mmCIF file of C-alpha atoms in Angstrom:
data_model
loop_
_atom_site.group_PDB
_atom_site.id
_atom_site.type_symbol
_atom_site.label_atom_id
_atom_site.label_comp_id
_atom_site.label_asym_id
_atom_site.label_seq_id
_atom_site.Cartn_x
_atom_site.Cartn_y
_atom_site.Cartn_z
ATOM 1 C CA MET A 1 124.249 56.795 145.088
ATOM 2 C CA GLU A 2 124.822 54.034 142.517
ATOM 3 C CA THR A 3 124.175 56.609 139.777
ATOM 4 C CA VAL A 4 126.518 59.183 141.315
ATOM 5 C CA LEU A 5 129.328 56.661 141.822
ATOM 6 C CA GLY A 6 128.867 54.935 138.482
ATOM 7 C CA ASN A 7 132.021 56.349 136.891
ATOM 8 C CA ALA A 8 134.125 56.564 140.048
ATOM 9 C CA ASP A 9 137.311 54.496 140.142
ATOM 10 C CA LEU A 10 136.175 52.509 143.215
ATOM 11 C CA LEU A 11 136.020 48.798 143.964
ATOM 12 C CA GLY A 12 132.332 48.952 144.829
ATOM 13 C CA SER A 13 129.655 51.094 146.435
ATOM 14 C CA ALA A 14 128.792 48.387 148.985
ATOM 15 C CA GLU A 15 132.069 48.829 150.849
ATOM 16 C CA ASP A 16 132.450 50.502 154.257
ATOM 17 C CA SER A 17 134.922 52.990 152.788
ATOM 18 C CA ALA A 18 136.020 54.277 149.410
ATOM 19 C CA ILE A 19 138.640 51.817 148.138
ATOM 20 C CA VAL A 20 140.877 53.156 145.373
ATOM 21 C CA LYS A 21 143.480 51.030 143.581
ATOM 22 C CA MET A 22 146.884 52.624 143.363
ATOM 23 C CA ALA A 23 150.131 51.495 141.745
ATOM 24 C CA GLY A 24 150.967 47.805 141.934
ATOM 25 C CA THR A 25 149.146 46.011 144.746
ATOM 26 C CA ARG A 26 148.556 49.060 146.939
ATOM 27 C CA TYR A 27 145.138 50.505 147.830
ATOM 28 C CA MET A 28 144.026 53.756 149.407
ATOM 29 C CA ILE A 29 141.007 53.585 151.721
ATOM 30 C CA GLN A 30 139.029 56.657 152.821
ATOM 31 C CA ASN A 31 136.004 57.118 155.034
ATOM 32 C CA THR A 32 133.969 60.166 156.068
ATOM 33 C CA ASP A 33 131.572 60.318 159.012
ATOM 34 C CA ILE A 34 129.834 63.257 160.722
ATOM 35 C CA PHE A 35 127.991 63.168 164.058
ATOM 36 C CA THR A 36 125.848 65.151 166.384
ATOM 37 C CA PRO A 37 127.092 64.802 170.002
ATOM 38 C CA ILE A 38 125.658 61.957 172.064
ATOM 39 C CA VAL A 39 127.502 62.593 175.354
ATOM 40 C CA ASP A 40 127.946 65.734 177.458
ATOM 41 C CA ASP A 41 131.744 65.581 177.773
ATOM 42 C CA PRO A 42 133.203 67.200 174.624
ATOM 43 C CA TYR A 43 136.557 65.438 175.036
ATOM 44 C CA ILE A 44 134.872 62.015 175.174
ATOM 45 C CA GLN A 45 132.674 62.977 172.222
ATOM 46 C CA GLY A 46 135.820 63.700 170.227
ATOM 47 C CA LYS A 47 137.137 60.244 171.031
ATOM 48 C CA ILE A 48 133.853 58.576 170.063
ATOM 49 C CA ALA A 49 133.824 60.401 166.732
ATOM 50 C CA ALA A 50 137.427 59.459 165.942
ATOM 51 C CA CYS A 51 136.758 55.827 166.890
ATOM 52 C CA ASN A 52 133.688 55.567 164.656
ATOM 53 C CA ILE A 53 135.394 57.238 161.683
ATOM 54 C CA THR A 54 138.523 55.069 161.805
ATOM 55 C CA ASN A 55 136.610 51.832 162.442
ATOM 56 C CA ASP A 56 135.208 51.908 158.894
ATOM 57 C CA VAL A 57 138.772 51.932 157.577
ATOM 58 C CA PHE A 58 139.866 49.159 159.929
ATOM 59 C CA ALA A 59 136.881 47.136 158.674
ATOM 60 C CA CYS A 60 138.642 46.915 155.310
ATOM 61 C CA GLY A 61 141.604 45.127 156.918
ATOM 62 C CA VAL A 62 143.703 48.304 157.064
ATOM 63 C CA LEU A 63 146.201 49.010 159.855
ATOM 64 C CA ASP A 64 148.026 51.985 158.355
ATOM 65 C CA ILE A 65 145.725 54.988 158.854
ATOM 66 C CA ARG A 66 147.932 57.949 158.002
ATOM 67 C CA SER A 67 145.816 61.023 158.542
ATOM 68 C CA MET A 68 142.473 62.576 159.431
ATOM 69 C CA LEU A 69 140.876 65.715 158.048
ATOM 70 C CA CYS A 70 138.500 67.062 160.706
ATOM 71 C CA PHE A 71 135.157 68.799 160.229
ATOM 72 C CA LEU A 72 133.584 70.911 162.962
ATOM 73 C CA ALA A 73 130.365 72.916 162.860
ATOM 74 C CA ALA A 74 128.962 74.868 165.815
ATOM 75 C CA PRO A 75 126.923 77.912 166.782
ATOM 76 C CA SER A 76 128.959 81.061 167.387
ATOM 77 C CA THR A 77 127.709 81.065 170.981
ATOM 78 C CA ILE A 78 129.423 77.796 171.948
ATOM 79 C CA PRO A 79 132.386 78.440 174.309
ATOM 80 C CA GLY A 80 135.756 77.935 172.671
ATOM 81 C CA TRP A 81 136.880 75.393 175.271
ATOM 82 C CA VAL A 82 134.059 73.033 174.197
ATOM 83 C CA LEU A 83 135.256 73.022 170.599
ATOM 84 C CA THR A 84 138.880 72.684 171.679
ATOM 85 C CA ASP A 85 138.085 69.721 173.908
ATOM 86 C CA MET A 86 136.254 67.915 171.103
ATOM 87 C CA LEU A 87 139.215 68.323 168.782
ATOM 88 C CA MET A 88 141.662 67.320 171.525
ATOM 89 C CA GLY A 89 139.623 64.168 172.122
ATOM 90 C CA MET A 90 139.946 63.318 168.455
ATOM 91 C CA LYS A 91 143.652 64.188 168.434
ATOM 92 C CA ASP A 92 144.515 62.092 171.480
ATOM 93 C CA PHE A 93 142.555 59.091 170.183
ATOM 94 C CA LEU A 94 144.241 59.310 166.783
ATOM 95 C CA THR A 95 147.695 59.713 168.328
ATOM 96 C CA GLU A 96 147.258 56.351 170.035
ATOM 97 C CA LEU A 97 146.591 54.865 166.589
ATOM 98 C CA GLY A 98 149.700 56.459 165.095
ATOM 99 C CA CYS A 99 147.559 58.845 163.045
ATOM 100 C CA GLU A 100 147.753 62.629 162.742
ATOM 101 C CA ILE A 101 145.195 65.358 162.120
ATOM 102 C CA ALA A 102 146.366 66.833 158.827
ATOM 103 C CA GLY A 103 143.874 69.704 158.652
ATOM 104 C CA GLY A 104 140.160 70.270 158.315
ATOM 105 C CA HIS A 105 137.378 72.808 158.089
ATOM 106 C CA THR A 106 135.177 74.713 160.558
ATOM 107 C CA ILE A 107 131.850 76.429 159.906
ATOM 108 C CA ILE A 108 129.158 78.216 161.906
ATOM 109 C CA ASN A 109 126.006 76.092 162.189
ATOM 110 C CA PRO A 110 122.857 76.167 164.359
ATOM 111 C CA TRP A 111 123.914 72.910 166.043
ATOM 112 C CA ILE A 112 127.169 71.069 166.669
ATOM 113 C CA LEU A 113 128.469 68.601 164.105
ATOM 114 C CA LEU A 114 131.768 66.772 164.462
ATOM 115 C CA GLY A 115 133.411 64.434 161.992
ATOM 116 C CA GLY A 116 136.182 63.892 159.537
ATOM 117 C CA THR A 117 137.771 61.881 156.776
ATOM 118 C CA ALA A 118 140.308 59.163 157.587
ATOM 119 C CA THR A 119 142.784 57.940 154.983
ATOM 120 C CA GLY A 120 144.650 54.633 155.141
ATOM 121 C CA PHE A 121 146.678 52.343 152.915
ATOM 122 C CA THR A 122 147.088 48.605 152.598
ATOM 123 C CA ASP A 123 148.449 45.906 150.360
ATOM 124 C CA GLU A 124 146.037 43.810 148.325
ATOM 125 C CA ARG A 125 146.741 40.620 150.307
ATOM 126 C CA TYR A 126 145.356 42.221 153.487
ATOM 127 C CA LEU A 127 142.372 44.001 151.943
ATOM 128 C CA ILE A 128 139.025 42.630 153.205
ATOM 129 C CA ARG A 129 135.855 43.529 151.347
ATOM 130 C CA ASN A 130 132.110 43.120 151.896
ATOM 131 C CA THR A 131 131.595 40.807 148.957
ATOM 132 C CA GLY A 132 133.270 37.523 149.902
ATOM 133 C CA MET A 133 130.966 35.787 152.413
ATOM 134 C CA LYS A 134 130.215 32.189 151.440
ATOM 135 C CA PRO A 135 127.430 29.737 152.388
ATOM 136 C CA GLY A 136 128.378 28.049 155.649
ATOM 137 C CA ASP A 137 130.511 30.945 156.919
ATOM 138 C CA VAL A 138 130.225 31.871 160.588
ATOM 139 C CA LEU A 139 129.823 35.465 161.797
ATOM 140 C CA ILE A 140 131.937 36.697 164.717
ATOM 141 C CA LEU A 141 131.187 40.044 166.427
ATOM 142 C CA THR A 142 133.801 41.812 168.576
ATOM 143 C CA LYS A 143 131.622 44.136 170.707
ATOM 144 C CA ALA A 144 128.333 43.797 172.528
ATOM 145 C CA LEU A 145 125.278 45.644 171.230
ATOM 146 C CA GLY A 146 123.029 48.267 172.772
ATOM 147 C CA THR A 147 124.672 51.690 172.540
ATOM 148 C CA GLN A 148 121.450 53.307 171.307
ATOM 149 C CA PRO A 149 119.254 52.365 174.291
ATOM 150 C CA ALA A 150 122.185 53.036 176.641
ATOM 151 C CA MET A 151 122.627 56.579 175.336
ATOM 152 C CA ALA A 152 118.862 57.114 175.434
ATOM 153 C CA LEU A 153 119.124 56.223 179.121
ATOM 154 C CA HIS A 154 121.885 58.830 179.423
ATOM 155 C CA ARG A 155 119.441 61.476 178.175
ATOM 156 C CA VAL A 156 116.566 60.214 180.337
ATOM 157 C CA MET A 157 118.713 60.382 183.463
ATOM 158 C CA LYS A 158 118.625 64.182 183.150
ATOM 159 C CA ARG A 159 114.813 64.181 183.217
ATOM 160 C CA PRO A 160 113.469 63.094 186.639
ATOM 161 C CA GLU A 161 109.902 62.952 185.333
ATOM 162 C CA PHE A 162 110.902 60.182 182.892
ATOM 163 C CA LEU A 163 113.528 58.508 185.029
ATOM 164 C CA GLU A 164 110.973 57.057 187.402
ATOM 165 C CA ASN A 165 109.563 54.958 184.560
ATOM 166 C CA VAL A 166 113.025 53.562 183.833
ATOM 167 C CA ARG A 167 113.552 52.643 187.473
ATOM 168 C CA ASP A 168 110.543 50.353 187.175
ATOM 169 C CA VAL A 169 112.582 48.330 184.634
ATOM 170 C CA VAL A 170 116.249 48.770 185.662
ATOM 171 C CA PRO A 171 117.579 48.876 189.238
ATOM 172 C CA ARG A 172 118.650 52.369 190.237
ATOM 173 C CA SER A 173 122.118 51.123 191.233
ATOM 174 C CA GLU A 174 122.731 49.852 187.667
ATOM 175 C CA LEU A 175 121.826 52.981 185.703
ATOM 176 C CA GLN A 176 125.168 54.782 185.556
ATOM 177 C CA GLY A 177 127.035 51.552 184.895
ATOM 178 C CA ILE A 178 125.012 50.958 181.728
ATOM 179 C CA VAL A 179 125.971 54.376 180.377
ATOM 180 C CA ASP A 180 129.622 54.055 181.426
ATOM 181 C CA GLY A 181 129.898 50.638 179.809
ATOM 182 C CA ALA A 182 128.486 51.875 176.511
ATOM 183 C CA ILE A 183 130.864 54.841 176.488
ATOM 184 C CA LYS A 184 133.819 52.559 177.172
ATOM 185 C CA ALA A 185 132.814 50.431 174.206
ATOM 186 C CA MET A 186 132.434 53.469 171.934
ATOM 187 C CA VAL A 187 135.982 54.697 172.654
ATOM 188 C CA THR A 188 137.534 51.239 172.139
ATOM 189 C CA THR A 189 139.160 50.949 168.728
ATOM 190 C CA ASN A 190 138.776 47.909 166.480
ATOM 191 C CA LYS A 191 142.449 48.112 165.480
ATOM 192 C CA PRO A 192 143.649 45.273 167.785
ATOM 193 C CA ALA A 193 141.210 42.832 166.180
ATOM 194 C CA VAL A 194 142.589 43.730 162.748
ATOM 195 C CA GLU A 195 146.120 43.242 164.085
ATOM 196 C CA VAL A 196 145.106 39.727 165.140
ATOM 197 C CA ILE A 197 143.701 38.982 161.684
ATOM 198 C CA ARG A 198 146.847 40.339 160.007
ATOM 199 C CA GLU A 199 149.076 38.199 162.238
ATOM 200 C CA LEU A 200 147.060 35.071 161.451
ATOM 201 C CA ILE A 201 147.298 35.759 157.716
ATOM 202 C CA ASP A 202 151.070 36.186 157.940
ATOM 203 C CA GLU A 203 151.685 33.206 160.246
ATOM 204 C CA SER A 204 149.632 30.874 158.048
ATOM 205 C CA LYS A 205 151.251 32.167 154.852
ATOM 206 C CA GLY A 206 147.821 33.105 153.552
ATOM 207 C CA GLN A 207 145.996 29.891 154.542
ATOM 208 C CA PHE A 208 143.944 31.777 157.125
ATOM 209 C CA THR A 209 141.481 34.113 155.405
ATOM 210 C CA VAL A 210 138.574 36.337 156.349
ATOM 211 C CA HIS A 211 135.942 36.189 153.619
ATOM 212 C CA ALA A 212 134.192 39.477 154.431
ATOM 213 C CA MET A 213 134.129 42.073 157.189
ATOM 214 C CA THR A 214 132.276 45.213 158.234
ATOM 215 C CA ASP A 215 131.745 47.227 161.396
ATOM 216 C CA VAL A 216 128.353 47.400 163.088
ATOM 217 C CA THR A 217 127.106 50.989 163.329
ATOM 218 C CA GLY A 218 123.989 52.850 162.230
ATOM 219 C CA PHE A 219 122.135 49.938 160.607
ATOM 220 C CA GLY A 220 122.513 47.620 163.590
ATOM 221 C CA LEU A 221 123.642 44.002 163.492
ATOM 222 C CA ALA A 222 120.839 42.922 161.159
ATOM 223 C CA GLY A 223 121.329 45.834 158.766
ATOM 224 C CA HIS A 224 125.076 45.382 158.446
ATOM 225 C CA SER A 225 124.595 41.625 158.074
ATOM 226 C CA GLU A 226 122.262 42.469 155.185
ATOM 227 C CA ASN A 227 124.965 44.618 153.606
ATOM 228 C CA LEU A 228 127.382 41.682 153.665
ATOM 229 C CA ALA A 229 124.709 39.225 152.576
ATOM 230 C CA ARG A 230 123.509 41.292 149.609
ATOM 231 C CA ALA A 231 127.046 42.050 148.448
ATOM 232 C CA SER A 232 127.967 38.363 148.733
ATOM 233 C CA ARG A 233 124.633 36.940 147.470
ATOM 234 C CA VAL A 234 123.964 34.775 150.493
ATOM 235 C CA ASP A 235 121.286 34.624 153.191
ATOM 236 C CA VAL A 236 122.119 34.974 156.898
ATOM 237 C CA GLU A 237 120.627 33.667 160.132
ATOM 238 C CA ILE A 238 121.332 35.567 163.377
ATOM 239 C CA THR A 239 121.563 33.078 166.243
ATOM 240 C CA ARG A 240 122.909 35.193 169.118
ATOM 241 C CA ILE A 241 122.502 38.826 170.198
ATOM 242 C CA PRO A 242 125.130 39.777 172.798
ATOM 243 C CA HIS A 243 124.072 42.992 174.507
ATOM 244 C CA PHE A 244 124.989 45.256 177.398
ATOM 245 C CA LYS A 245 123.211 44.194 180.550
ATOM 246 C CA TRP A 246 119.741 45.832 180.720
ATOM 247 C CA ALA A 247 119.999 47.111 177.129
ATOM 248 C CA MET A 248 117.330 44.658 175.972
ATOM 249 C CA GLU A 249 114.871 45.865 178.609
ATOM 250 C CA LEU A 250 115.625 49.502 177.781
ATOM 251 C CA SER A 251 115.236 48.810 174.072
ATOM 252 C CA GLU A 252 111.832 47.221 174.586
ATOM 253 C CA MET A 253 110.728 50.167 176.712
ATOM 254 C CA MET A 254 112.006 52.785 174.239
ATOM 255 C CA GLY A 255 111.229 51.042 170.956
ATOM 256 C CA TYR A 256 114.728 50.479 169.531
ATOM 257 C CA ASP A 257 114.112 46.859 168.416
ATOM 258 C CA LEU A 258 117.365 45.409 169.743
ATOM 259 C CA ALA A 259 115.538 42.081 170.046
ATOM 260 C CA ASN A 260 115.531 41.895 166.227
ATOM 261 C CA ALA A 261 119.117 43.226 165.973
ATOM 262 C CA ARG A 262 117.829 46.464 164.407
ATOM 263 C CA SER A 263 119.005 48.923 167.060
ATOM 264 C CA ALA A 264 121.611 51.367 165.719
ATOM 265 C CA GLU A 265 125.127 51.286 167.155
ATOM 266 C CA THR A 266 127.891 53.874 167.413
ATOM 267 C CA ALA A 267 131.548 52.790 167.051
ATOM 268 C CA GLY A 268 130.431 49.155 167.175
ATOM 269 C CA GLY A 269 132.522 46.047 166.788
ATOM 270 C CA LEU A 270 133.757 44.213 163.720
ATOM 271 C CA LEU A 271 131.466 41.666 162.087
ATOM 272 C CA ILE A 272 133.770 39.006 160.652
ATOM 273 C CA ALA A 273 132.695 36.316 158.175
ATOM 274 C CA LEU A 274 134.989 33.330 157.827
ATOM 275 C CA ASP A 275 135.090 29.610 157.162
ATOM 276 C CA PRO A 276 134.047 27.663 160.290
ATOM 277 C CA ARG A 277 137.328 25.720 160.021
ATOM 278 C CA HIS A 278 139.118 28.951 161.015
ATOM 279 C CA GLN A 279 136.693 29.937 163.769
ATOM 280 C CA GLU A 280 138.605 28.357 166.652
ATOM 281 C CA THR A 281 141.900 29.821 165.438
ATOM 282 C CA LEU A 282 140.460 33.325 165.341
ATOM 283 C CA GLU A 283 138.654 33.016 168.673
ATOM 284 C CA ARG A 284 141.790 31.701 170.384
ATOM 285 C CA ALA A 285 143.867 34.594 169.024
ATOM 286 C CA LEU A 286 141.267 37.211 169.979
ATOM 287 C CA LYS A 287 141.009 35.760 173.481
ATOM 288 C CA ALA A 288 144.799 35.914 173.880
ATOM 289 C CA ARG A 289 144.626 39.663 173.170
ATOM 290 C CA GLY A 290 141.678 40.195 175.519
ATOM 291 C CA ILE A 291 139.340 41.076 172.651
ATOM 292 C CA PRO A 292 135.658 40.128 173.121
ATOM 293 C CA HIS A 293 134.171 37.836 170.491
ATOM 294 C CA TYR A 294 130.725 36.367 170.001
ATOM 295 C CA LEU A 295 129.432 33.872 167.462
ATOM 296 C CA VAL A 296 126.310 35.709 166.279
ATOM 297 C CA GLY A 297 125.213 33.906 163.129
ATOM 298 C CA ARG A 298 126.019 32.157 159.917
ATOM 299 C CA ALA A 299 125.498 32.314 156.176
ATOM 300 C CA ILE A 300 122.952 29.578 155.582
ATOM 301 C CA SER A 301 122.759 29.444 151.785
ATOM 302 C CA SER A 302 123.244 31.248 148.525
ATOM 303 C CA GLY A 303 120.508 33.814 148.182
ATOM 304 C CA THR A 304 119.515 37.436 147.759
ATOM 305 C CA GLY A 305 120.774 38.984 150.994
ATOM 306 C CA LYS A 306 117.933 38.091 153.339
ATOM 307 C CA VAL A 307 118.669 38.168 157.077
ATOM 308 C CA HIS A 308 116.439 36.661 159.729
ATOM 309 C CA VAL A 309 116.725 36.254 163.475
ATOM 310 C CA SER A 310 116.475 32.605 164.503
ATOM 311 C CA SER A 311 113.379 31.553 166.422
ATOM 312 C CA GLN A 312 115.847 30.095 168.947
ATOM 313 C CA VAL A 313 118.084 33.172 169.132
ATOM 314 C CA ILE A 314 120.123 33.510 172.318
ATOM 315 C CA TYR A 315 120.003 36.890 174.053
ATOM 316 C CA GLN A 316 123.284 37.160 175.954
ATOM 317 C CA PRO A 317 123.681 39.941 178.542
ATOM 318 C CA ILE A 318 127.286 41.157 178.819
ATOM 319 C CA THR A 319 128.385 42.602 182.147
ATOM 320 C CA ASN A 320 132.090 43.275 181.519
ATOM 321 C CA ALA A 321 131.939 47.084 181.375
ATOM 322 C CA GLY A 322 129.893 47.021 178.195
ATOM 323 C CA LEU A 323 132.387 45.022 176.153
#
């Protein structure tokens, strides 16, 4: 990828999205993501896809996402209402963000794929990159972890022969709640957290700053911490892993390695690196908006991008509907 992007007019290949400088202090930010469905409800799947796609743009400090180009692939045998519901899920989610579907492309494919490209714009003073984390910075996460084991449970619940094994680990009365909580998290946008950051920047006349930010998705908390750490040339220690209740037990049973923060996430929260002097200010503002926030680690020194889980890591079960 470094070779392919070598001559592209981008700020850097380590970023969550393509960041293109425009006239003056304006930047255009674009992100493309494509998914296979992970839930049975096509409307909810559309919302999950739209949330995940736009979260990469929000992770750059952007609030103004103007449009989405949608991509849909499906077998010719899939009923039309399924495809319509997926696109309506995307449309309704984007409408709440003030974003429109501007077009897209559909193809016939042996299996369903759903995705798109989101385009946003921001001024330079609000742009947050992956490269600015400094030694001593704290890491704040805005969603609990564990969507991968939760959605594996969703699949297992359709297979009675496997479900009995799960019931040996998780109480039967808790099963559906785990799935519902994960779905709620995956259709919750990260936009409000970025609004909080923007307000703090404006109110402080630029004194409040976020050094680096990303969203936690396919590489898990540890993997996305590594992305920030490598881009910023620091090392990181993970000290807390907040997770959906029972996700840790499910992960151990199914081999997803959530205990080492390696379990993949879908539409995960923002991972925010900032000076510890600003930590209380950010946490107070997030709390006032009802946005979850967890201190999950810190940059311990200049380095080469190494991430390790502390020997005294705190595993924190979260019971508030998966958030």
